[in-house]
Amino acid sequence: MKGTTLRTEHVKGNANGDFSQATGSDEHAALRELTLVRDSLADSKAEDIVAIDIAGKSALGDHMVVASGRSSRHVASICDRLISELKDAGFGNPRVEGLANGDWVLIDAGDVIIHVFRPEIRLFYNIEKMWQTPEIEDGKLH
């Protein structure tokens, strides 16, 4: 791991974790991390990449990214590459769930939460619908 390991307490809640000094602790670090995630997913040929701003909606992070892989093997490959790139860029060791199966992998990278699904699993859970804000026009919800 690059940098010095810090124990930190976030304004969003008591989230103790290992973070590198290379990341910083401001919104610019979150945007750098989001850019790295989106670029890595695109380079790995992930499909239907959606970024959702969840700042103020959740204490989990500032951004959520949802993407699909074509198969379990593709999902695992996308995630392996993303985890390595996050570590190499100094964003620490993300927490990962579901990598062994490759159906739905959750990567908690601190400010950015990443979900990578096989298409049919993504369609079934439809988590981006849960987090996206509805359009508000003239006081009506659509």
CSV table of N, CA and C in Angstrom, one decimal:
chain,number,residue,atom,x,y,z
A,1,MET,N,0.8,-1.2,0.0
A,1,MET,CA,0.0,0.0,0.0
A,1,MET,C,0.9,1.2,0.0
A,2,LYS,N,0.5,2.2,-0.8
A,2,LYS,CA,1.3,3.5,-0.9
A,2,LYS,C,0.9,4.4,0.2
A,3,GLY,N,1.8,5.2,0.7
A,3,GLY,CA,1.5,6.3,1.6
A,3,GLY,C,1.5,5.7,3.0
A,4,THR,N,1.0,6.6,3.9
A,4,THR,CA,0.9,6.2,5.3
A,4,THR,C,-0.5,5.9,5.6
A,5,THR,N,-0.7,4.8,6.4
A,5,THR,CA,-2.1,4.4,6.8
A,5,THR,C,-2.6,5.4,7.9
A,6,LEU,N,-3.8,5.9,7.7
A,6,LEU,CA,-4.4,6.8,8.6
A,6,LEU,C,-5.7,6.2,9.1
A,7,ARG,N,-6.0,6.5,10.4
A,7,ARG,CA,-7.3,6.1,10.9
A,7,ARG,C,-8.0,7.5,11.0
A,8,THR,N,-9.2,7.5,10.4
A,8,THR,CA,-9.9,8.8,10.3
A,8,THR,C,-11.4,8.7,10.7
A,9,GLU,N,-12.0,9.8,11.1
A,9,GLU,CA,-13.4,9.8,11.4
A,9,GLU,C,-14.0,10.8,10.4
A,10,HIS,N,-15.0,10.4,9.7
A,10,HIS,CA,-15.6,11.2,8.6
A,10,HIS,C,-16.8,12.0,9.2
A,11,VAL,N,-17.1,13.1,8.6
A,11,VAL,CA,-18.2,13.9,9.0
A,11,VAL,C,-19.5,13.1,8.7
A,12,LYS,N,-19.5,12.2,7.7
A,12,LYS,CA,-20.7,11.5,7.4
A,12,LYS,C,-21.1,10.5,8.5
A,13,GLY,N,-20.2,10.1,9.3
A,13,GLY,CA,-20.4,9.2,10.4
A,13,GLY,C,-19.1,8.6,10.9
A,14,ASN,N,-19.2,7.7,11.8
A,14,ASN,CA,-18.0,7.1,12.3
A,14,ASN,C,-17.5,6.0,11.4
A,15,ALA,N,-16.8,6.3,10.4
A,15,ALA,CA,-16.3,5.3,9.4
A,15,ALA,C,-14.8,5.2,9.6
A,16,ASN,N,-14.4,4.3,10.4
A,16,ASN,CA,-12.9,4.1,10.5
A,16,ASN,C,-12.4,3.2,9.4
A,17,GLY,N,-11.3,3.6,8.8
A,17,GLY,CA,-10.8,2.8,7.7
A,17,GLY,C,-9.4,3.2,7.4
A,18,ASP,N,-8.8,2.4,6.5
A,18,ASP,CA,-7.4,2.7,6.1
A,18,ASP,C,-7.4,3.5,4.8
A,19,PHE,N,-6.9,4.7,4.9
A,19,PHE,CA,-6.9,5.5,3.7
A,19,PHE,C,-5.4,6.1,3.5
A,20,SER,N,-5.0,6.2,2.3
A,20,SER,CA,-3.7,6.7,2.0
A,20,SER,C,-3.7,8.2,1.9
A,21,GLN,N,-2.6,8.8,2.3
A,21,GLN,CA,-2.5,10.2,2.2
A,21,GLN,C,-2.5,10.7,0.8
A,22,ALA,N,-2.3,9.9,-0.2
A,22,ALA,CA,-2.3,10.3,-1.6
A,22,ALA,C,-3.7,10.7,-2.1
A,23,THR,N,-4.7,10.2,-1.4
A,23,THR,CA,-6.1,10.5,-1.8
A,23,THR,C,-6.6,11.9,-1.4
A,24,GLY,N,-6.1,12.4,-0.3
A,24,GLY,CA,-6.7,13.6,0.2
A,24,GLY,C,-8.0,13.3,0.9
A,25,SER,N,-8.7,14.3,1.4
A,25,SER,CA,-9.9,14.1,2.1
A,25,SER,C,-11.0,15.1,1.7
A,26,ASP,N,-10.9,15.6,0.5
A,26,ASP,CA,-11.9,16.6,0.1
A,26,ASP,C,-12.7,16.0,-1.1
A,27,GLU,N,-13.6,16.9,-1.6
A,27,GLU,CA,-14.5,16.5,-2.7
A,27,GLU,C,-13.6,16.3,-4.0
A,28,HIS,N,-12.5,16.9,-4.1
A,28,HIS,CA,-11.6,16.7,-5.2
A,28,HIS,C,-11.1,15.3,-5.3
A,29,ALA,N,-10.8,14.7,-4.1
A,29,ALA,CA,-10.3,13.3,-4.0
A,29,ALA,C,-11.5,12.4,-4.5
A,30,ALA,N,-12.7,12.7,-4.0
A,30,ALA,CA,-13.8,11.8,-4.5
A,30,ALA,C,-14.0,11.9,-6.0
A,31,LEU,N,-13.9,13.1,-6.6
A,31,LEU,CA,-14.0,13.2,-8.0
A,31,LEU,C,-12.9,12.5,-8.8
A,32,ARG,N,-11.6,12.6,-8.2
A,32,ARG,CA,-10.5,11.8,-8.8
A,32,ARG,C,-10.8,10.3,-8.8
A,33,GLU,N,-11.3,9.9,-7.6
A,33,GLU,CA,-11.6,8.5,-7.5
A,33,GLU,C,-12.7,8.1,-8.5
A,34,LEU,N,-13.8,8.9,-8.6
A,34,LEU,CA,-14.9,8.6,-9.5
A,34,LEU,C,-14.4,8.5,-11.0
A,35,THR,N,-13.5,9.5,-11.3
A,35,THR,CA,-12.9,9.5,-12.7
A,35,THR,C,-12.1,8.2,-12.9
A,36,LEU,N,-11.3,7.8,-12.0
A,36,LEU,CA,-10.5,6.6,-12.1
A,36,LEU,C,-11.5,5.4,-12.3
A,37,VAL,N,-12.5,5.3,-11.5
A,37,VAL,CA,-13.5,4.2,-11.6
A,37,VAL,C,-14.1,4.1,-13.0
A,38,ARG,N,-14.6,5.3,-13.4
A,38,ARG,CA,-15.3,5.3,-14.7
A,38,ARG,C,-14.3,4.9,-15.9
A,39,ASP,N,-13.1,5.4,-15.8
A,39,ASP,CA,-12.1,5.1,-16.8
A,39,ASP,C,-11.8,3.7,-16.8
A,40,SER,N,-11.6,3.1,-15.6
A,40,SER,CA,-11.2,1.7,-15.5
A,40,SER,C,-12.3,0.8,-16.1
A,41,LEU,N,-13.6,1.1,-15.7
A,41,LEU,CA,-14.7,0.3,-16.2
A,41,LEU,C,-14.8,0.4,-17.7
A,42,ALA,N,-14.6,1.6,-18.3
A,42,ALA,CA,-14.7,1.8,-19.7
A,42,ALA,C,-13.6,1.0,-20.4
A,43,ASP,N,-12.3,1.1,-19.8
A,43,ASP,CA,-11.2,0.4,-20.4
A,43,ASP,C,-11.4,-1.2,-20.4
A,44,SER,N,-12.2,-1.6,-19.4
A,44,SER,CA,-12.4,-3.1,-19.3
A,44,SER,C,-13.7,-3.5,-20.1
A,45,LYS,N,-14.2,-2.6,-20.8
A,45,LYS,CA,-15.4,-2.9,-21.7
A,45,LYS,C,-16.6,-3.2,-20.9
A,46,ALA,N,-16.8,-2.6,-19.7
A,46,ALA,CA,-18.0,-2.7,-18.9
A,46,ALA,C,-19.1,-2.0,-19.7
A,47,GLU,N,-20.3,-2.5,-19.5
A,47,GLU,CA,-21.5,-1.9,-20.3
A,47,GLU,C,-22.4,-1.2,-19.4
A,48,ASP,N,-23.2,-0.2,-20.0
A,48,ASP,CA,-24.2,0.5,-19.3
A,48,ASP,C,-23.7,1.1,-18.0
A,49,ILE,N,-22.6,1.9,-18.0
A,49,ILE,CA,-22.0,2.5,-16.8
A,49,ILE,C,-22.9,3.7,-16.4
A,50,VAL,N,-23.4,3.7,-15.2
A,50,VAL,CA,-24.2,4.7,-14.7
A,50,VAL,C,-23.6,5.2,-13.4
A,51,ALA,N,-23.3,6.6,-13.3
A,51,ALA,CA,-22.8,7.2,-12.1
A,51,ALA,C,-23.9,7.9,-11.4
A,52,ILE,N,-24.1,7.7,-10.1
A,52,ILE,CA,-25.2,8.4,-9.4
A,52,ILE,C,-24.6,9.2,-8.2
A,53,ASP,N,-24.9,10.4,-8.1
A,53,ASP,CA,-24.5,11.3,-7.0
A,53,ASP,C,-25.4,11.0,-5.8
A,54,ILE,N,-24.8,10.4,-4.7
A,54,ILE,CA,-25.5,10.0,-3.5
A,54,ILE,C,-25.1,10.9,-2.3
A,55,ALA,N,-24.3,11.9,-2.6
A,55,ALA,CA,-23.9,12.8,-1.5
A,55,ALA,C,-25.2,13.4,-0.9
A,56,GLY,N,-25.3,13.4,0.4
A,56,GLY,CA,-26.5,14.0,1.0
A,56,GLY,C,-27.7,13.0,1.1
A,57,LYS,N,-27.6,11.9,0.3
A,57,LYS,CA,-28.7,10.9,0.4
A,57,LYS,C,-28.3,9.7,1.3
A,58,SER,N,-27.0,9.5,1.4
A,58,SER,CA,-26.5,8.4,2.2
A,58,SER,C,-25.2,8.7,2.8
A,59,ALA,N,-25.0,8.0,3.9
A,59,ALA,CA,-23.7,8.1,4.6
A,59,ALA,C,-22.7,7.2,4.0
A,60,LEU,N,-23.1,6.4,3.1
A,60,LEU,CA,-22.2,5.3,2.5
A,60,LEU,C,-21.1,5.9,1.7
A,61,GLY,N,-21.3,7.0,1.0
A,61,GLY,CA,-20.3,7.6,0.1
A,61,GLY,C,-20.9,8.8,-0.6
A,62,ASP,N,-20.1,9.3,-1.6
A,62,ASP,CA,-20.5,10.5,-2.4
A,62,ASP,C,-21.1,10.1,-3.7
A,63,HIS,N,-20.6,8.9,-4.3
A,63,HIS,CA,-21.0,8.5,-5.6
A,63,HIS,C,-21.2,7.0,-5.6
A,64,MET,N,-22.2,6.6,-6.4
A,64,MET,CA,-22.4,5.2,-6.7
A,64,MET,C,-22.3,4.9,-8.2
A,65,VAL,N,-21.6,3.9,-8.6
A,65,VAL,CA,-21.4,3.6,-10.0
A,65,VAL,C,-21.9,2.2,-10.2
A,66,VAL,N,-22.8,2.0,-11.2
A,66,VAL,CA,-23.4,0.7,-11.5
A,66,VAL,C,-23.0,0.4,-13.0
A,67,ALA,N,-22.5,-0.8,-13.2
A,67,ALA,CA,-22.1,-1.3,-14.5
A,67,ALA,C,-22.4,-2.8,-14.7
A,68,SER,N,-22.3,-3.2,-15.9
A,68,SER,CA,-22.6,-4.6,-16.2
A,68,SER,C,-21.4,-5.2,-17.0
A,69,GLY,N,-21.2,-6.5,-16.8
A,69,GLY,CA,-20.3,-7.3,-17.5
A,69,GLY,C,-21.1,-8.3,-18.3
A,70,ARG,N,-20.5,-8.9,-19.3
A,70,ARG,CA,-21.2,-9.8,-20.2
A,70,ARG,C,-21.4,-11.2,-19.6
A,71,SER,N,-20.5,-11.6,-18.7
A,71,SER,CA,-20.6,-12.9,-18.1
A,71,SER,C,-19.9,-12.8,-16.7
A,72,SER,N,-20.0,-13.9,-16.0
A,72,SER,CA,-19.4,-13.9,-14.6
A,72,SER,C,-17.9,-13.7,-14.7
A,73,ARG,N,-17.3,-14.3,-15.7
A,73,ARG,CA,-15.8,-14.1,-15.9
A,73,ARG,C,-15.5,-12.7,-16.2
A,74,HIS,N,-16.3,-12.1,-17.1
A,74,HIS,CA,-16.1,-10.7,-17.4
A,74,HIS,C,-16.3,-9.7,-16.2
A,75,VAL,N,-17.3,-10.0,-15.4
A,75,VAL,CA,-17.5,-9.2,-14.2
A,75,VAL,C,-16.3,-9.3,-13.3
A,76,ALA,N,-15.8,-10.5,-13.1
A,76,ALA,CA,-14.7,-10.7,-12.2
A,76,ALA,C,-13.4,-10.0,-12.7
A,77,SER,N,-13.2,-10.1,-14.0
A,77,SER,CA,-12.1,-9.5,-14.7
A,77,SER,C,-12.2,-7.9,-14.5
A,78,ILE,N,-13.3,-7.4,-14.8
A,78,ILE,CA,-13.5,-5.9,-14.6
A,78,ILE,C,-13.2,-5.5,-13.2
A,79,CYS,N,-13.6,-6.3,-12.2
A,79,CYS,CA,-13.4,-5.9,-10.8
A,79,CYS,C,-12.0,-6.1,-10.4
A,80,ASP,N,-11.3,-7.2,-10.8
A,80,ASP,CA,-9.9,-7.4,-10.5
A,80,ASP,C,-9.1,-6.2,-11.0
A,81,ARG,N,-9.3,-5.8,-12.2
A,81,ARG,CA,-8.6,-4.6,-12.7
A,81,ARG,C,-8.9,-3.3,-12.0
A,82,LEU,N,-10.1,-3.1,-11.6
A,82,LEU,CA,-10.5,-1.9,-10.9
A,82,LEU,C,-9.9,-1.9,-9.5
A,83,ILE,N,-9.9,-3.0,-8.8
A,83,ILE,CA,-9.3,-3.1,-7.5
A,83,ILE,C,-7.8,-2.8,-7.6
A,84,SER,N,-7.1,-3.3,-8.6
A,84,SER,CA,-5.7,-3.1,-8.7
A,84,SER,C,-5.4,-1.6,-9.0
A,85,GLU,N,-6.2,-1.0,-9.9
A,85,GLU,CA,-6.0,0.4,-10.2
A,85,GLU,C,-6.3,1.3,-9.1
A,86,LEU,N,-7.3,1.0,-8.2
A,86,LEU,CA,-7.6,1.8,-7.0
A,86,LEU,C,-6.4,1.7,-6.1
A,87,LYS,N,-5.8,0.6,-5.9
A,87,LYS,CA,-4.6,0.4,-5.0
A,87,LYS,C,-3.4,1.2,-5.6
A,88,ASP,N,-3.2,1.0,-6.9
A,88,ASP,CA,-2.0,1.6,-7.5
A,88,ASP,C,-2.1,3.1,-7.5
A,89,ALA,N,-3.3,3.7,-7.5
A,89,ALA,CA,-3.5,5.1,-7.5
A,89,ALA,C,-3.5,5.7,-6.1
A,90,GLY,N,-3.3,4.8,-5.1
A,90,GLY,CA,-3.2,5.3,-3.7
A,90,GLY,C,-4.5,5.5,-3.0
A,91,PHE,N,-5.6,4.8,-3.4
A,91,PHE,CA,-6.9,4.9,-2.8
A,91,PHE,C,-7.1,3.9,-1.7
A,92,GLY,N,-6.1,3.1,-1.4
A,92,GLY,CA,-6.1,2.1,-0.3
A,92,GLY,C,-6.7,0.8,-0.8
A,93,ASN,N,-7.1,-0.1,0.1
A,93,ASN,CA,-7.6,-1.4,-0.2
A,93,ASN,C,-9.1,-1.3,-0.1
A,94,PRO,N,-9.9,-1.4,-1.2
A,94,PRO,CA,-11.3,-1.3,-1.1
A,94,PRO,C,-11.9,-2.6,-0.5
A,95,ARG,N,-13.0,-2.5,0.1
A,95,ARG,CA,-13.7,-3.7,0.6
A,95,ARG,C,-14.5,-4.3,-0.6
A,96,VAL,N,-14.5,-5.7,-0.7
A,96,VAL,CA,-15.1,-6.3,-1.9
A,96,VAL,C,-15.9,-7.5,-1.4
A,97,GLU,N,-17.1,-7.6,-2.0
A,97,GLU,CA,-18.0,-8.7,-1.8
A,97,GLU,C,-18.5,-9.3,-3.1
A,98,GLY,N,-18.6,-10.6,-3.2
A,98,GLY,CA,-19.2,-11.3,-4.4
A,98,GLY,C,-18.2,-11.6,-5.5
A,99,LEU,N,-16.9,-11.3,-5.3
A,99,LEU,CA,-16.0,-11.5,-6.4
A,99,LEU,C,-15.9,-13.0,-6.9
A,100,ALA,N,-16.0,-13.9,-5.9
A,100,ALA,CA,-15.9,-15.4,-6.2
A,100,ALA,C,-16.9,-15.9,-7.2
A,101,ASN,N,-18.2,-15.4,-7.1
A,101,ASN,CA,-19.3,-15.8,-7.9
A,101,ASN,C,-19.3,-15.0,-9.2
A,102,GLY,N,-19.0,-13.7,-9.2
A,102,GLY,CA,-19.0,-12.9,-10.4
A,102,GLY,C,-20.4,-12.5,-10.9
A,103,ASP,N,-21.5,-12.7,-10.1
A,103,ASP,CA,-22.8,-12.3,-10.5
A,103,ASP,C,-23.1,-10.9,-10.2
A,104,TRP,N,-22.7,-10.5,-9.0
A,104,TRP,CA,-22.9,-9.2,-8.5
A,104,TRP,C,-21.7,-8.9,-7.6
A,105,VAL,N,-20.8,-8.0,-7.9
A,105,VAL,CA,-19.7,-7.6,-7.1
A,105,VAL,C,-19.9,-6.2,-6.6
A,106,LEU,N,-19.7,-6.1,-5.3
A,106,LEU,CA,-19.8,-4.8,-4.6
A,106,LEU,C,-18.4,-4.4,-4.2
A,107,ILE,N,-17.9,-3.2,-4.6
A,107,ILE,CA,-16.6,-2.7,-4.2
A,107,ILE,C,-16.9,-1.4,-3.5
A,108,ASP,N,-16.5,-1.3,-2.2
A,108,ASP,CA,-16.6,-0.1,-1.4
A,108,ASP,C,-15.2,0.5,-1.4
A,109,ALA,N,-15.1,1.6,-2.2
A,109,ALA,CA,-13.8,2.3,-2.3
A,109,ALA,C,-13.8,3.6,-1.5
A,110,GLY,N,-14.7,3.7,-0.5
A,110,GLY,CA,-14.7,4.8,0.4
A,110,GLY,C,-15.7,5.9,-0.1
A,111,ASP,N,-15.3,6.8,-0.9
A,111,ASP,CA,-16.2,7.8,-1.5
A,111,ASP,C,-17.0,7.3,-2.6
A,112,VAL,N,-16.6,6.2,-3.3
A,112,VAL,CA,-17.3,5.7,-4.4
A,112,VAL,C,-17.7,4.2,-4.1
A,113,ILE,N,-18.9,3.9,-4.3
A,113,ILE,CA,-19.4,2.5,-4.1
A,113,ILE,C,-19.7,2.0,-5.6
A,114,ILE,N,-19.1,0.8,-5.9
A,114,ILE,CA,-19.3,0.3,-7.3
A,114,ILE,C,-20.0,-1.0,-7.2
A,115,HIS,N,-21.0,-1.2,-8.1
A,115,HIS,CA,-21.7,-2.4,-8.3
A,115,HIS,C,-21.5,-2.9,-9.7
A,116,VAL,N,-21.0,-4.1,-9.9
A,116,VAL,CA,-20.8,-4.6,-11.2
A,116,VAL,C,-21.6,-5.9,-11.3
A,117,PHE,N,-22.6,-6.0,-12.2
A,117,PHE,CA,-23.5,-7.1,-12.3
A,117,PHE,C,-23.4,-7.8,-13.7
A,118,ARG,N,-23.9,-9.1,-13.7
A,118,ARG,CA,-24.2,-9.7,-14.9
A,118,ARG,C,-25.6,-9.0,-15.3
A,119,PRO,N,-25.9,-8.9,-16.6
A,119,PRO,CA,-27.1,-8.1,-17.0
A,119,PRO,C,-28.4,-8.6,-16.4
A,120,GLU,N,-28.6,-9.9,-16.3
A,120,GLU,CA,-29.9,-10.4,-15.8
A,120,GLU,C,-30.0,-10.1,-14.3
A,121,ILE,N,-28.9,-10.1,-13.6
A,121,ILE,CA,-28.9,-9.9,-12.2
A,121,ILE,C,-29.2,-8.4,-11.9
A,122,ARG,N,-28.6,-7.5,-12.8
A,122,ARG,CA,-28.8,-6.1,-12.7
A,122,ARG,C,-30.2,-5.7,-12.9
A,123,LEU,N,-30.8,-6.3,-14.0
A,123,LEU,CA,-32.2,-6.1,-14.3
A,123,LEU,C,-33.1,-6.5,-13.2
A,124,PHE,N,-32.9,-7.6,-12.5
A,124,PHE,CA,-33.7,-8.1,-11.4
A,124,PHE,C,-33.7,-7.1,-10.2
A,125,TYR,N,-32.5,-6.7,-9.8
A,125,TYR,CA,-32.4,-5.8,-8.6
A,125,TYR,C,-32.7,-4.4,-8.9
A,126,ASN,N,-32.3,-3.9,-10.1
A,126,ASN,CA,-32.6,-2.5,-10.5
A,126,ASN,C,-32.2,-1.5,-9.5
A,127,ILE,N,-31.0,-1.6,-8.9
A,127,ILE,CA,-30.7,-0.7,-7.8
A,127,ILE,C,-30.5,0.8,-8.2
A,128,GLU,N,-30.2,1.0,-9.4
A,128,GLU,CA,-30.0,2.5,-9.8
A,128,GLU,C,-31.3,3.2,-9.7
A,129,LYS,N,-32.5,2.5,-9.9
A,129,LYS,CA,-33.8,3.2,-9.9
A,129,LYS,C,-34.0,3.6,-8.4
A,130,MET,N,-33.6,2.9,-7.5
A,130,MET,CA,-33.8,3.2,-6.1
A,130,MET,C,-33.0,4.5,-5.6
A,131,TRP,N,-31.9,4.7,-6.3
A,131,TRP,CA,-31.0,5.8,-5.9
A,131,TRP,C,-31.2,7.1,-6.7
A,132,GLN,N,-31.7,7.0,-7.9
A,132,GLN,CA,-31.8,8.2,-8.7
A,132,GLN,C,-33.0,9.1,-8.3
A,133,THR,N,-32.8,10.4,-8.3
A,133,THR,CA,-33.8,11.3,-7.9
A,133,THR,C,-34.7,11.5,-9.1
A,134,PRO,N,-36.0,11.5,-8.8
A,134,PRO,CA,-37.0,11.8,-9.9
A,134,PRO,C,-36.9,13.2,-10.4
A,135,GLU,N,-37.3,13.3,-11.7
A,135,GLU,CA,-37.4,14.7,-12.3
A,135,GLU,C,-38.5,15.5,-11.7
A,136,ILE,N,-38.2,16.7,-11.3
A,136,ILE,CA,-39.3,17.6,-10.7
A,136,ILE,C,-39.4,18.8,-11.7
A,137,GLU,N,-40.6,18.9,-12.2
A,137,GLU,CA,-41.0,19.9,-13.1
A,137,GLU,C,-42.3,20.5,-12.8
A,138,ASP,N,-42.4,21.8,-12.5
A,138,ASP,CA,-43.6,22.5,-12.2
A,138,ASP,C,-44.3,21.8,-11.0
A,139,GLY,N,-43.5,21.3,-10.0
A,139,GLY,CA,-44.1,20.8,-8.9
A,139,GLY,C,-44.7,19.3,-9.0
A,140,LYS,N,-44.5,18.7,-10.2
A,140,LYS,CA,-45.0,17.4,-10.5
A,140,LYS,C,-43.9,16.4,-10.5
A,141,LEU,N,-44.1,15.2,-10.0
A,141,LEU,CA,-43.1,14.1,-10.1
A,141,LEU,C,-43.5,13.3,-11.3
A,142,HIS,N,-42.4,13.0,-12.1
A,142,HIS,CA,-42.7,12.1,-13.2
A,142,HIS,C,-42.0,10.8,-13.0
